Amino acid sequence: MQFVCQLSCLPNPSDTVLAYFPASPRSVPQSDKRSRKHGYVNKGLLYSTDCAIQITSKQASISLSPASQQQRLAATSTSSRADDKSIASSSTTRALLLGKSSSAMDQLDFERGVCVPFRKYTPETVKNKVLESRGAILSLLGRGLEIVWSLGFYWSTLMYDCFIGRDKEVVPYRARQLRNLLCDLGPSFIKAGQVLANRPDIIREDYMNELCILQDDVPPFPNQIAFAIIEDELGRPLEAVFSKISSKTIAAASLGQVYHATLRDTGEDVAIKVQRPSIEPIIYRDLFLFRTLASFLNGISLQKLGCNAELIVDEFGEKLLEELDYTLEARNIEDFLENFKNDPTVKIPRVYKKLSGPHVLVMEWIDGIRCTNPQAIKEEGIDVNGFLTIGVSAALRQLLEFGLFHGDPHPGNIFAMRDGRIAYVDFGNVAVLSQQNKQILIDAVVHAVNEDYVEMANDFTRLGFLASGTDVSPIIPALEAIWQNSSGKGLSDFNFRSVTGKFNQLVYQYPIRIPERFSLVIRSLLTQEGICFTLKPDFKFLEVAYPYVAKRLLTDPNPALRERLIQVLFKDGVFQWKRLENLIILAKENVAKMSSNPALKVKTQQRSRDWQVERKLDLTDTIKDGARLFLLDAGIRRQLLLALTEDSKLHIQELVDVYRLIEGEIDIPSVASQIVRELPDVTRDLILSWSNSVLSDK
């Protein structure tokens, strides 16, 4: 399917981009890449002369080309540092365009760096949907009074506690009371409670901990109603499609419930997800009321969080309406299948599209053990350490490689397969990180490694945690204290929960807003770390995460990551030999762990031709790019030569140590032949670079 996108976020607002918008990313043969004059689609990316659009089933991630970024930068500012041009340009572009638009939805798009061609949620859509129904005014008044009375009464009890001075001692009771109140007010409020459980910028930590108990384990609605919905969606009787279906729900959530069934034609076991009846009008009505209330709280929200309260409601409403449409969830699953198609350690269920629709989703049955039952996983004889290693690697790939990650990986949504693989279910809540967001996240890691706390604070602004123009100087000492206290304990004692606990206090003290997508990132990491600790209390999350990041930095051909690798290897202009050795050791450790994983061995024996298995650390492209960079970049060449001669001595031994680490990982003749093949192109680039420098000197 094609879409035409006319985007204000493109380099030229009048540009129109024509692209294919598939259910899952498409690839174009290598031979076709150079033949496209205006752009091409490859691995989910549409490239043009001015931008790249990363395509998933729902949205397109915009990344401006360096040339376009520099053009924007020249038009707006000439004082930025040269090595920050691309990010500064993006920020300037966003600020300029935001000045022309006051819409909260537009602001969300600019923050995310994505374009959403087909949007289910807009405030206008919600308003029209609610007001078009008969008796809308009376329904709104009745529901509004119920909400105001319930929340108002609860608020009055909090004020009374403060008045008599017992507000601190009754916090546990009031937190439980809030959780029960949200459950009583219905699915919209249950979902709101789940969101608040991950928003330290909005609610106190002690209340957050109580709201974390909010689970989707709610009373199911009657089978007769559920079966009628399935038959209506299929257009056929149940017995014509399924030979049997469970009489009890396998799981019941705030928005739907799941049954186990068997297909009559093939005998395959499937899971049927059915949406609760008449839930959509309730959700739309509540969202309309939420946003109406938020419009009265904009002043407080701007003061405390640096953003409108309406923007927070829009973030929530957008995700909630996406979860209501099971056709979107089906597309999410297809995207995950595409991303993990060459990974034999991850299982994603197939979707039966012909049997699915907006209110019913039929998927492959996952015959595994939920992570809610750690004892059963251990009793099954599954290699727990190998399983957790797979889980951490899969989570990091979603976050840093694909930019499309599972937004709700609680123990009930993650299965341990009996062959050691990890399986995911429930893809209604997924989040997308743009290429720019991923690069800034990696920047933040680099700045943390280099202990550059000023730039770490600036990363918060770039990611949307702080409003543009906010003075970050008060936050820098707090960030330094949090990071040094956590990293000073060493890799073995580091955990995300302790860091986020301290970060939550920082968020509550300063005007920091956690964007919805990053609240999902935090929740995802915390939840999966919690699963690790439940299955193996002494499991070291970062001992798996660090090697993965090291391998990505060393082997990923993305130019942005190549630049970050250089930043890691140079500190204050001095080459860090020990850091390079550590990166290589960690990267080799990641490859060794994954290649020896029991789940990998089972699957490669079964379908060896279909899977991509790394047996060693492949640094061929890295060395080739490094050689090219050494020849073409005078600054890098000078720094590397200085690295070999710093402190008035030749660092031959360090070079030998590095070579010994990688000699078994590379094919020297192959690297040499590739460099020779590239020599004409490198020579041409070298001559062009030299001629440009001569002309610029004149």
XYZ file of C-alpha atoms in Angstrom:
698
model
C 0.000 0.000 0.000
C 1.259 3.494 -0.785
C 0.973 6.631 1.246
C 1.825 10.200 0.423
C 3.242 12.082 3.382
C 3.423 15.877 3.333
C 5.332 16.547 6.526
C 6.301 19.728 8.305
C 9.131 17.742 9.902
C 10.883 17.172 6.570
C 13.774 19.457 5.567
C 11.453 21.399 3.291
C 7.870 21.548 4.628
C 6.573 21.541 1.066
C 8.316 18.250 0.237
C 6.063 15.306 -0.455
C 7.427 11.829 0.162
C 5.921 8.888 -1.687
C 6.626 5.559 -0.014
C 5.300 2.076 0.443
C 3.724 1.491 3.840
C 3.671 -2.299 4.362
C 2.389 -4.410 7.231
C 6.026 -5.224 7.894
C 9.270 -3.721 6.546
C 10.276 -4.616 2.994
C 13.665 -5.040 1.478
C 14.908 -4.068 -1.942
C 17.584 -6.088 -3.733
C 21.076 -4.619 -3.525
C 21.120 -4.049 -7.278
C 18.024 -1.859 -7.059
C 19.451 0.597 -4.517
C 21.472 2.767 -6.857
C 18.822 2.727 -9.591
C 16.272 4.692 -7.568
C 16.664 8.364 -8.344
C 14.660 9.827 -5.517
C 14.814 7.130 -2.845
C 14.438 3.482 -2.010
C 13.035 1.240 0.691
C 15.437 -1.175 2.367
C 14.970 -2.978 5.690
C 12.117 -0.720 6.641
C 13.855 2.478 5.596
C 12.872 4.901 2.867
C 15.863 6.994 1.874
C 15.744 10.201 -0.132
C 18.240 12.973 -0.746
C 17.124 14.856 2.342
C 15.847 12.332 4.862
C 15.384 8.719 5.883
C 12.023 7.415 7.042
C 12.035 4.230 9.116
C 8.823 2.403 8.299
C 6.889 0.114 10.622
C 3.255 -0.924 10.452
C 2.062 2.222 12.205
C 4.527 5.019 11.821
C 7.576 6.349 10.056
C 10.682 7.518 11.855
C 12.248 10.639 10.349
C 16.021 11.112 10.271
C 17.432 14.139 8.448
C 20.498 13.563 6.314
C 23.749 15.226 7.433
C 23.608 17.591 4.466
C 20.073 18.631 5.268
C 20.916 18.993 8.970
C 23.872 21.231 8.186
C 21.741 23.307 5.843
C 19.225 23.828 8.645
C 22.006 24.579 11.073
C 23.547 27.208 8.810
C 20.189 28.927 8.467
C 19.588 29.108 12.196
C 22.873 29.122 14.066
C 26.595 29.320 13.365
C 27.836 29.027 16.922
C 27.329 25.301 17.638
C 30.303 22.992 17.974
C 31.216 21.077 14.835
C 30.843 17.640 16.421
C 27.332 18.459 17.634
C 26.003 19.775 14.326
C 23.495 17.060 13.561
C 21.846 17.020 16.987
C 21.915 20.797 17.336
C 20.322 21.101 13.927
C 17.553 18.682 14.828
C 16.855 20.566 18.062
C 16.826 23.919 16.260
C 14.502 22.568 13.589
C 12.158 21.235 16.219
C 12.156 24.505 18.135
C 11.472 26.554 15.002
C 8.620 24.347 13.889
C 7.149 24.032 17.354
C 6.907 27.780 17.393
C 4.470 27.516 14.499
C 2.345 24.822 16.146
C 0.715 24.797 19.554
C -0.883 21.406 19.123
C 0.058 18.837 21.762
C -0.075 16.083 19.139
C 2.348 17.977 16.901
C 4.676 18.423 19.861
C 4.586 14.673 20.510
C 5.517 13.952 16.895
C 8.462 16.349 17.010
C 9.706 14.912 20.309
C 9.500 11.362 18.997
C 11.007 12.200 15.623
C 8.294 10.180 13.903
C 5.498 10.775 11.459
C 2.220 8.904 12.002
C 0.393 8.865 8.640
C -2.696 7.093 10.000
C -3.592 8.258 13.499
C -6.439 6.708 15.478
C -6.330 9.316 18.214
C -6.716 13.065 17.959
C -8.613 15.279 20.410
C -10.986 16.259 17.592
C -11.684 12.617 16.710
C -12.472 11.781 20.327
C -14.734 14.820 20.678
C -16.664 14.051 17.490
C -16.991 10.388 18.392
C -18.445 11.196 21.816
C -20.806 13.991 20.806
C -22.266 12.201 17.787
C -23.966 9.542 19.937
C -27.535 9.972 21.215
C -27.797 11.105 24.814
C -24.148 12.148 24.770
C -24.611 15.188 27.008
C -26.506 13.272 29.692
C -23.964 10.435 29.573
C -21.078 12.888 29.913
C -22.736 14.702 32.795
C -23.475 11.447 34.630
C -20.006 10.032 34.135
C -18.400 13.381 34.929
C -20.292 13.622 38.206
C -19.268 10.057 39.105
C -15.598 10.809 38.436
C -15.602 14.195 40.169
C -17.441 12.789 43.213
C -15.131 9.745 43.548
C -11.862 11.591 42.985
C -13.054 14.671 44.888
C -13.936 12.605 47.934
C -10.560 10.878 47.791
C -8.805 14.251 47.463
C -10.689 15.591 50.480
C -9.439 12.664 52.594
C -5.860 13.527 51.588
C -6.414 17.170 52.558
C -7.896 16.083 55.881
C -4.852 13.897 56.549
C -2.571 16.862 55.907
C -4.713 19.132 58.096
C -4.489 16.868 61.157
C -0.841 15.964 60.474
C -1.133 12.243 59.760
C -0.479 12.356 56.022
C 2.778 10.366 56.219
C 1.598 7.583 58.480
C -1.484 6.742 56.381
C 0.291 6.683 53.002
C 0.096 2.856 52.591
C -3.643 2.893 53.316
C -4.349 5.852 50.995
C -2.296 4.234 48.212
C -4.360 1.023 48.466
C -7.503 3.147 48.512
C -6.421 4.862 45.270
C -5.755 1.521 43.590
C -9.194 0.196 44.548
C -10.826 3.445 43.424
C -9.243 3.190 39.961
C -10.442 -0.406 39.650
C -13.990 0.643 40.546
C -13.990 3.455 37.960
C -13.428 1.023 35.080
C -10.955 0.056 32.336
C -9.847 3.588 31.413
C -8.821 4.246 34.995
C -7.164 0.849 35.395
C -5.052 1.682 32.351
C -4.391 5.157 33.753
C -3.232 3.551 37.010
C -0.848 1.284 35.120
C 0.601 4.334 33.355
C 0.929 6.281 36.618
C 2.822 3.322 38.103
C 5.646 4.249 35.717
C 5.462 8.031 35.971
C 7.557 9.353 38.887
C 7.212 12.802 37.317
C 3.484 12.759 38.150
C 3.046 10.647 41.299
C 5.059 9.868 44.422
C 7.148 6.696 44.586
C 5.199 5.121 47.467
C 1.959 5.467 45.465
C 3.731 4.166 42.366
C 4.710 0.986 44.195
C 1.077 0.341 45.133
C -0.194 1.023 41.619
C 2.346 -1.500 40.299
C 0.083 -4.140 41.858
C -2.584 -3.209 39.325
C -2.695 -6.288 37.125
C -4.847 -7.149 34.183
C -6.308 -9.993 36.209
C -9.892 -8.715 36.312
C -13.178 -10.651 36.357
C -13.993 -12.030 32.869
C -17.235 -11.253 31.072
C -19.580 -14.188 30.267
C -18.579 -16.782 27.672
C -21.867 -16.386 25.809
C -21.086 -12.743 25.068
C -17.467 -13.513 24.138
C -18.467 -16.336 21.791
C -21.111 -14.133 20.153
C -18.428 -11.485 19.466
C -16.153 -14.140 17.911
C -18.943 -15.478 15.692
C -19.902 -11.967 14.611
C -16.288 -11.192 13.671
C -15.823 -14.502 11.817
C -19.237 -14.458 10.169
C -19.528 -18.190 10.959
C -20.545 -20.381 13.917
C -17.754 -21.266 16.352
C -18.019 -24.993 15.627
C -17.401 -24.351 11.908
C -13.945 -22.917 12.674
C -12.873 -24.515 15.961
C -13.132 -28.164 16.959
C -12.896 -27.167 20.625
C -12.586 -24.045 22.744
C -11.856 -23.711 26.458
C -14.824 -23.169 28.735
C -12.750 -20.893 30.967
C -10.641 -17.899 30.027
C -6.888 -18.376 30.053
C -6.410 -14.721 31.002
C -8.718 -11.751 31.553
C -7.580 -8.153 31.187
C -9.123 -4.707 31.429
C -9.692 -4.554 27.656
C -10.240 -8.207 26.722
C -9.796 -11.883 27.548
C -8.131 -14.948 26.030
C -9.347 -18.488 25.229
C -7.505 -21.634 24.153
C -8.938 -23.313 21.051
C -8.142 -25.836 18.305
C -8.656 -25.133 14.600
C -10.997 -27.619 12.936
C -9.226 -27.619 9.553
C -5.627 -28.119 10.690
C -5.815 -29.246 14.321
C -3.489 -26.430 15.356
C -3.813 -24.967 18.838
C -4.535 -21.246 18.875
C -5.147 -18.420 21.339
C -8.250 -16.273 20.777
C -8.184 -12.755 22.169
C -11.636 -11.164 22.453
C -12.322 -7.524 23.234
C -14.777 -6.620 25.992
C -18.211 -5.676 24.653
C -19.133 -2.014 24.171
C -15.832 -0.884 25.647
C -14.944 1.588 22.884
C -17.663 4.185 23.659
C -16.672 4.045 27.349
C -13.003 4.655 26.507
C -13.799 7.543 24.144
C -16.106 9.154 26.713
C -13.496 8.892 29.477
C -10.746 10.264 27.233
C -12.932 13.260 26.368
C -13.491 13.907 30.074
C -9.789 13.394 30.877
C -8.769 15.976 28.306
C -11.437 18.440 29.373
C -10.172 18.181 32.954
C -6.546 18.458 31.757
C -7.291 21.808 30.085
C -7.925 23.252 33.582
C -4.618 21.867 34.884
C -2.293 23.195 32.177
C -0.926 25.962 34.404
C 0.040 23.580 37.220
C 1.458 21.062 34.745
C 3.596 23.678 32.991
C 5.009 24.778 36.333
C 5.717 21.281 37.649
C 6.531 19.311 34.476
C 7.312 21.908 31.844
C 4.484 20.747 29.557
C 0.699 20.961 29.168
C -1.450 18.427 31.013
C -3.244 17.910 27.691
C -0.043 16.509 26.185
C 0.111 13.827 28.903
C -3.520 12.879 28.219
C -2.804 12.739 24.477
C 0.119 10.362 25.062
C -2.116 8.127 27.155
C -5.085 8.310 24.783
C -3.019 7.483 21.725
C -1.622 4.278 23.257
C -4.999 3.258 24.677
C -6.828 3.529 21.346
C -4.043 1.600 19.627
C -4.561 -1.236 22.115
C -8.282 -1.252 21.293
C -7.655 -2.079 17.615
C -6.564 -5.698 17.295
C -5.673 -5.207 13.621
C -2.866 -2.909 14.809
C -1.737 -5.556 17.276
C -1.639 -8.084 14.428
C 0.623 -5.731 12.469
C 2.829 -5.265 15.533
C 3.259 -9.040 15.709
C 4.197 -9.153 12.025
C 6.827 -6.474 12.602
C 8.295 -8.458 15.512
C 8.280 -11.612 13.376
C 10.190 -9.735 10.689
C 12.721 -8.355 13.173
C 13.427 -11.717 14.819
C 13.070 -13.923 11.732
C 16.786 -14.822 11.778
C 17.040 -15.215 15.556
C 16.579 -18.849 16.600
C 16.370 -17.983 20.314
C 13.200 -15.855 20.176
C 9.675 -17.134 19.514
C 6.963 -14.762 18.253
C 3.465 -16.259 17.654
C 2.031 -16.226 14.138
C -1.227 -14.396 13.445
C -4.155 -15.993 11.600
C -5.180 -12.842 9.735
C -8.149 -14.422 7.980
C -9.669 -15.236 11.368
C -8.818 -11.894 13.009
C -10.382 -8.440 13.016
C -10.643 -5.235 15.071
C -12.208 -7.047 18.062
C -10.881 -10.629 17.745
C -7.299 -11.779 17.331
C -6.409 -15.412 16.617
C -2.766 -16.321 17.201
C -0.537 -19.346 17.385
C -0.728 -21.001 20.820
C 2.485 -20.654 22.828
C 3.156 -23.937 24.618
C 5.594 -22.678 27.201
C 5.873 -21.787 30.877
C 4.936 -18.298 31.975
C 7.588 -16.418 33.919
C 4.964 -16.014 36.660
C 5.891 -19.604 37.586
C 9.679 -19.593 38.121
C 9.608 -22.886 40.024
C 8.085 -24.710 37.037
C 10.801 -23.268 34.778
C 13.502 -24.652 37.043
C 11.768 -28.029 37.435
C 11.501 -28.356 33.648
C 15.308 -28.426 33.483
C 15.600 -25.257 31.392
C 19.034 -23.621 31.513
C 18.031 -20.536 33.518
C 21.236 -18.616 32.895
C 21.007 -19.240 29.142
C 17.325 -18.282 29.105
C 17.981 -14.999 30.921
C 20.905 -14.181 28.625
C 18.589 -14.625 25.638
C 15.960 -12.415 27.295
C 18.343 -9.540 28.008
C 19.824 -9.698 24.490
C 16.344 -9.765 22.905
C 15.259 -6.763 24.979
C 18.348 -4.762 24.023
C 17.933 -5.638 20.344
C 14.364 -4.324 20.461
C 15.489 -1.110 22.092
C 18.785 -0.250 20.389
C 18.681 -2.162 17.112
C 15.066 -2.279 15.926
C 13.657 0.755 17.752
C 10.415 -1.237 18.153
C 10.018 -2.790 21.581
C 7.459 -4.609 23.699
C 5.932 -2.030 26.034
C 4.496 -4.432 28.618
C 6.890 -7.371 29.166
C 5.544 -8.378 32.595
C 6.044 -12.024 33.687
C 2.618 -13.046 32.358
C 3.580 -11.927 28.829
C 6.914 -13.766 28.686
C 7.232 -17.545 28.321
C 10.145 -19.926 28.703
C 9.915 -22.509 25.950
C 10.968 -26.038 26.869
C 13.880 -25.876 24.429
C 15.243 -22.760 26.176
C 13.892 -20.075 23.837
C 12.061 -16.986 25.031
C 8.550 -16.224 23.731
C 6.546 -12.996 23.873
C 2.777 -12.495 23.769
C 0.424 -9.478 23.962
C 1.695 -6.928 21.447
C -1.050 -4.356 21.955
C 1.327 -2.042 23.780
C 4.494 -1.510 21.778
C 6.573 1.623 21.430
C 8.777 3.035 18.689
C 12.051 4.873 19.126
C 13.176 6.988 16.195
C 16.689 6.728 14.820
C 17.475 10.062 16.444
C 16.196 8.893 19.847
C 18.271 5.706 19.604
C 21.369 7.725 18.760
C 20.822 10.081 21.698
C 20.347 7.091 24.023
C 23.681 5.729 22.836
C 25.137 9.225 23.308
C 23.908 9.107 26.905
C 25.689 5.762 27.422
C 28.886 7.223 25.912
C 28.611 10.318 28.112
C 28.079 8.098 31.166
C 31.168 6.030 30.280
C 33.175 9.247 29.806
C 31.617 10.755 32.976
C 30.538 13.821 30.992
C 27.630 14.875 33.220
C 27.024 18.207 31.477
C 26.294 16.396 28.215
C 24.251 13.765 30.098
C 22.030 16.586 31.353
C 21.766 18.004 27.826
C 20.725 14.545 26.612
C 17.659 14.880 28.841
C 16.619 17.973 26.897
C 17.263 16.284 23.548
C 15.113 13.315 24.577
C 12.210 15.497 25.736
C 12.599 15.014 29.521
C 13.210 18.750 29.932
C 11.580 21.614 28.093
C 13.817 23.376 25.577
C 15.719 26.223 27.209
C 15.595 24.740 30.732
C 18.670 25.520 32.851
C 20.312 22.112 33.410
C 23.025 23.342 35.808
C 21.099 22.354 38.997
C 20.577 18.837 37.638
C 24.245 18.134 36.803
C 25.458 17.553 40.426
C 22.445 15.312 41.116
C 23.155 13.195 38.005
C 26.807 12.933 38.979
C 25.902 11.772 42.486
C 23.418 9.177 41.198
C 25.746 7.716 38.582
C 28.946 7.691 40.672
C 27.138 6.126 43.629
C 25.652 3.395 41.398
C 28.615 2.668 39.121
C 31.077 2.893 42.012
C 29.676 -0.353 43.420
C 30.954 -2.241 40.410
C 29.282 -4.203 37.649
C 28.170 -7.022 39.952
C 26.145 -4.831 42.295
C 24.723 -2.431 39.710
C 20.976 -2.707 39.092
C 18.434 -0.538 37.360
C 15.992 -0.497 40.255
C 18.410 1.286 42.580
C 19.294 3.817 39.865
C 15.659 4.490 38.917
C 14.754 4.835 42.599
C 17.251 7.689 42.921
C 16.220 9.060 39.538
C 12.573 9.113 40.650
C 13.551 11.408 43.519
C 15.351 13.679 41.041
C 12.298 13.747 38.760
C 10.052 14.711 41.655
C 12.346 17.614 42.631
C 12.859 19.166 39.183
C 10.510 20.061 36.284
C 11.215 16.793 34.477
C 8.573 15.015 32.393
C 9.178 11.419 31.386
C 7.865 11.012 27.812
C 5.511 8.068 27.493
C 7.847 6.050 25.248
C 10.684 6.346 27.768
C 8.428 5.448 30.676
C 7.811 2.238 28.713
C 11.576 1.793 28.230
C 12.136 2.175 31.976
C 9.272 -0.183 32.815
C 10.511 -2.713 30.267
C 14.038 -2.758 31.706
C 12.845 -2.859 35.314
C 10.335 -5.630 34.641
C 12.825 -7.797 32.805
C 15.481 -7.192 35.440
C 12.888 -8.244 38.034
C 12.229 -11.486 36.098
C 15.984 -12.128 36.067
C 16.263 -11.668 39.831
C 13.211 -13.882 40.458
C 14.635 -16.762 38.423
C 18.220 -16.257 39.546
C 18.784 -13.835 42.462
C 22.515 -13.468 41.713
C 22.015 -12.822 37.983
C 23.985 -9.770 36.810
C 21.897 -7.886 34.253
C 24.729 -5.630 33.118
C 27.108 -8.555 32.691
C 24.919 -9.484 29.700
C 23.964 -5.940 28.668
C 27.507 -4.522 28.538
C 28.885 -7.216 26.173
C 25.915 -6.694 23.840
C 26.469 -2.913 23.731
C 30.206 -3.465 23.222
C 29.543 -5.786 20.261
C 27.116 -3.264 18.758
C 29.650 -0.446 19.059
C 32.400 -2.539 17.472
C 30.452 -4.232 14.672
C 27.429 -2.116 13.711
C 28.043 -0.436 10.311
C 25.764 2.503 11.171
C 27.883 5.679 10.736
C 26.340 7.153 13.898
C 27.562 4.189 15.948
C 30.975 4.422 14.339
C 31.114 8.026 15.558
C 30.069 6.959 19.080
C 32.808 4.301 19.096
C 35.377 7.012 18.408
C 33.942 9.103 21.250
C 34.283 6.133 23.618
C 37.880 5.432 22.564
C 39.049 9.028 23.006
C 38.764 10.822 26.343
C 40.045 14.391 26.556
C 41.897 13.782 23.283
C 43.756 10.765 24.684
C 43.289 7.303 23.148
C 42.019 4.765 25.688
C 43.915 1.549 24.927
C 42.496 -0.293 27.932
C 38.959 0.672 26.995
C 39.443 -0.749 23.485
C 40.735 -4.016 24.952
C 37.759 -4.203 27.324
C 35.307 -3.588 24.480
C 36.825 -6.407 22.431
C 36.820 -8.792 25.410
C 33.181 -7.976 26.229
C 32.089 -8.291 22.589
C 33.797 -11.703 22.297
C 32.065 -12.720 25.518
C 28.665 -11.800 24.041
C 29.295 -13.888 20.914
C 30.557 -16.826 22.984
C 27.536 -16.766 25.307
C 25.028 -16.618 22.478
C 26.704 -19.220 20.263
C 26.924 -21.710 23.143
C 23.336 -21.161 24.319
C 21.396 -24.457 24.632
C 18.375 -23.000 22.799
C 20.579 -22.001 19.886
C 22.069 -25.474 19.619
C 18.635 -27.131 19.473
C 17.263 -24.820 16.791
C 20.371 -24.844 14.588
C 20.268 -28.633 14.519
C 16.634 -28.490 13.395
C 16.833 -25.752 10.741
C 20.475 -24.828 10.287
C 19.960 -23.199 6.874
C 17.270 -20.778 8.100
C 19.139 -19.195 11.009
C 22.023 -16.742 11.245
C 24.406 -17.885 13.986
C 27.485 -15.845 14.913
C 30.333 -18.145 15.859
C 32.972 -15.425 16.194
C 33.278 -11.661 16.463
C 33.351 -10.332 12.900
C 35.377 -7.104 12.833
C 36.031 -7.113 9.080
C 33.777 -4.131 8.286
C 35.002 -2.230 11.350
C 38.647 -2.599 10.330
C 37.818 -1.674 6.733
C 35.903 1.448 7.850
C 38.689 2.299 10.284
C 41.289 2.127 7.517
C 39.139 4.340 5.295
C 38.633 6.837 8.129
C 42.363 6.871 8.903
C 43.154 7.763 5.291
C 40.413 10.354 4.789
C 40.094 12.111 8.150
C 43.145 14.175 9.013
C 41.928 14.784 12.571
C 41.453 11.091 13.325
C 44.765 10.263 11.628
C 46.567 12.791 13.801
C 44.895 11.509 16.983
C 45.743 7.871 16.223
C 49.380 8.723 15.448
C 49.548 10.650 18.725
C 48.008 7.650 20.507
C 50.952 5.527 19.333
C 53.512 8.085 20.542
C 51.913 9.731 23.595
C 53.878 10.159 26.845
C 57.062 10.274 24.717
C 57.056 6.536 24.037
C 55.894 4.147 21.343
C 52.833 2.152 22.367
C 53.768 -0.929 20.379
C 52.928 -3.310 23.221
C 49.356 -1.990 23.472
C 48.967 -2.456 19.718
C 50.280 -6.024 20.009
C 47.861 -6.746 22.881
C 44.913 -5.559 20.792
C 46.069 -7.631 17.811
C 46.319 -10.754 19.965
C 42.724 -10.247 21.069
C 41.381 -10.096 17.530
C 43.764 -12.272 15.499
C 41.524 -15.324 15.882
C 38.408 -13.312 15.049
C 39.371 -11.931 11.635
C 40.408 -13.363 8.320
C 43.479 -11.265 7.464
C 43.643 -12.230 3.750
C 39.921 -11.466 3.388
C 40.310 -8.056 5.046
C 43.330 -7.259 2.910
C 41.545 -8.236 -0.303
C 38.513 -6.117 0.624
C 40.735 -3.126 1.325
C 42.479 -3.616 -2.019
C 39.096 -3.786 -3.808
C 38.043 -0.570 -2.086
C 41.351 1.151 -2.851
C 40.163 2.949 -6.035
C 37.153 4.434 -4.200
C 39.303 5.393 -1.223
C 41.896 6.975 -3.517
C 39.176 8.980 -5.272
C 37.746 10.149 -1.921
C 41.254 11.014 -0.712
C 41.932 13.146 -3.790
C 38.560 14.885 -3.437
C 39.212 15.532 0.256
C 42.664 16.906 -0.513
C 41.350 19.146 -3.320
C 38.575 20.464 -1.053
C 41.097 21.324 1.645
C 43.324 23.096 -0.892
C 40.384 25.110 -2.243
C 39.195 26.016 1.256
C 42.691 27.239 2.179
C 42.614 29.561 -0.804
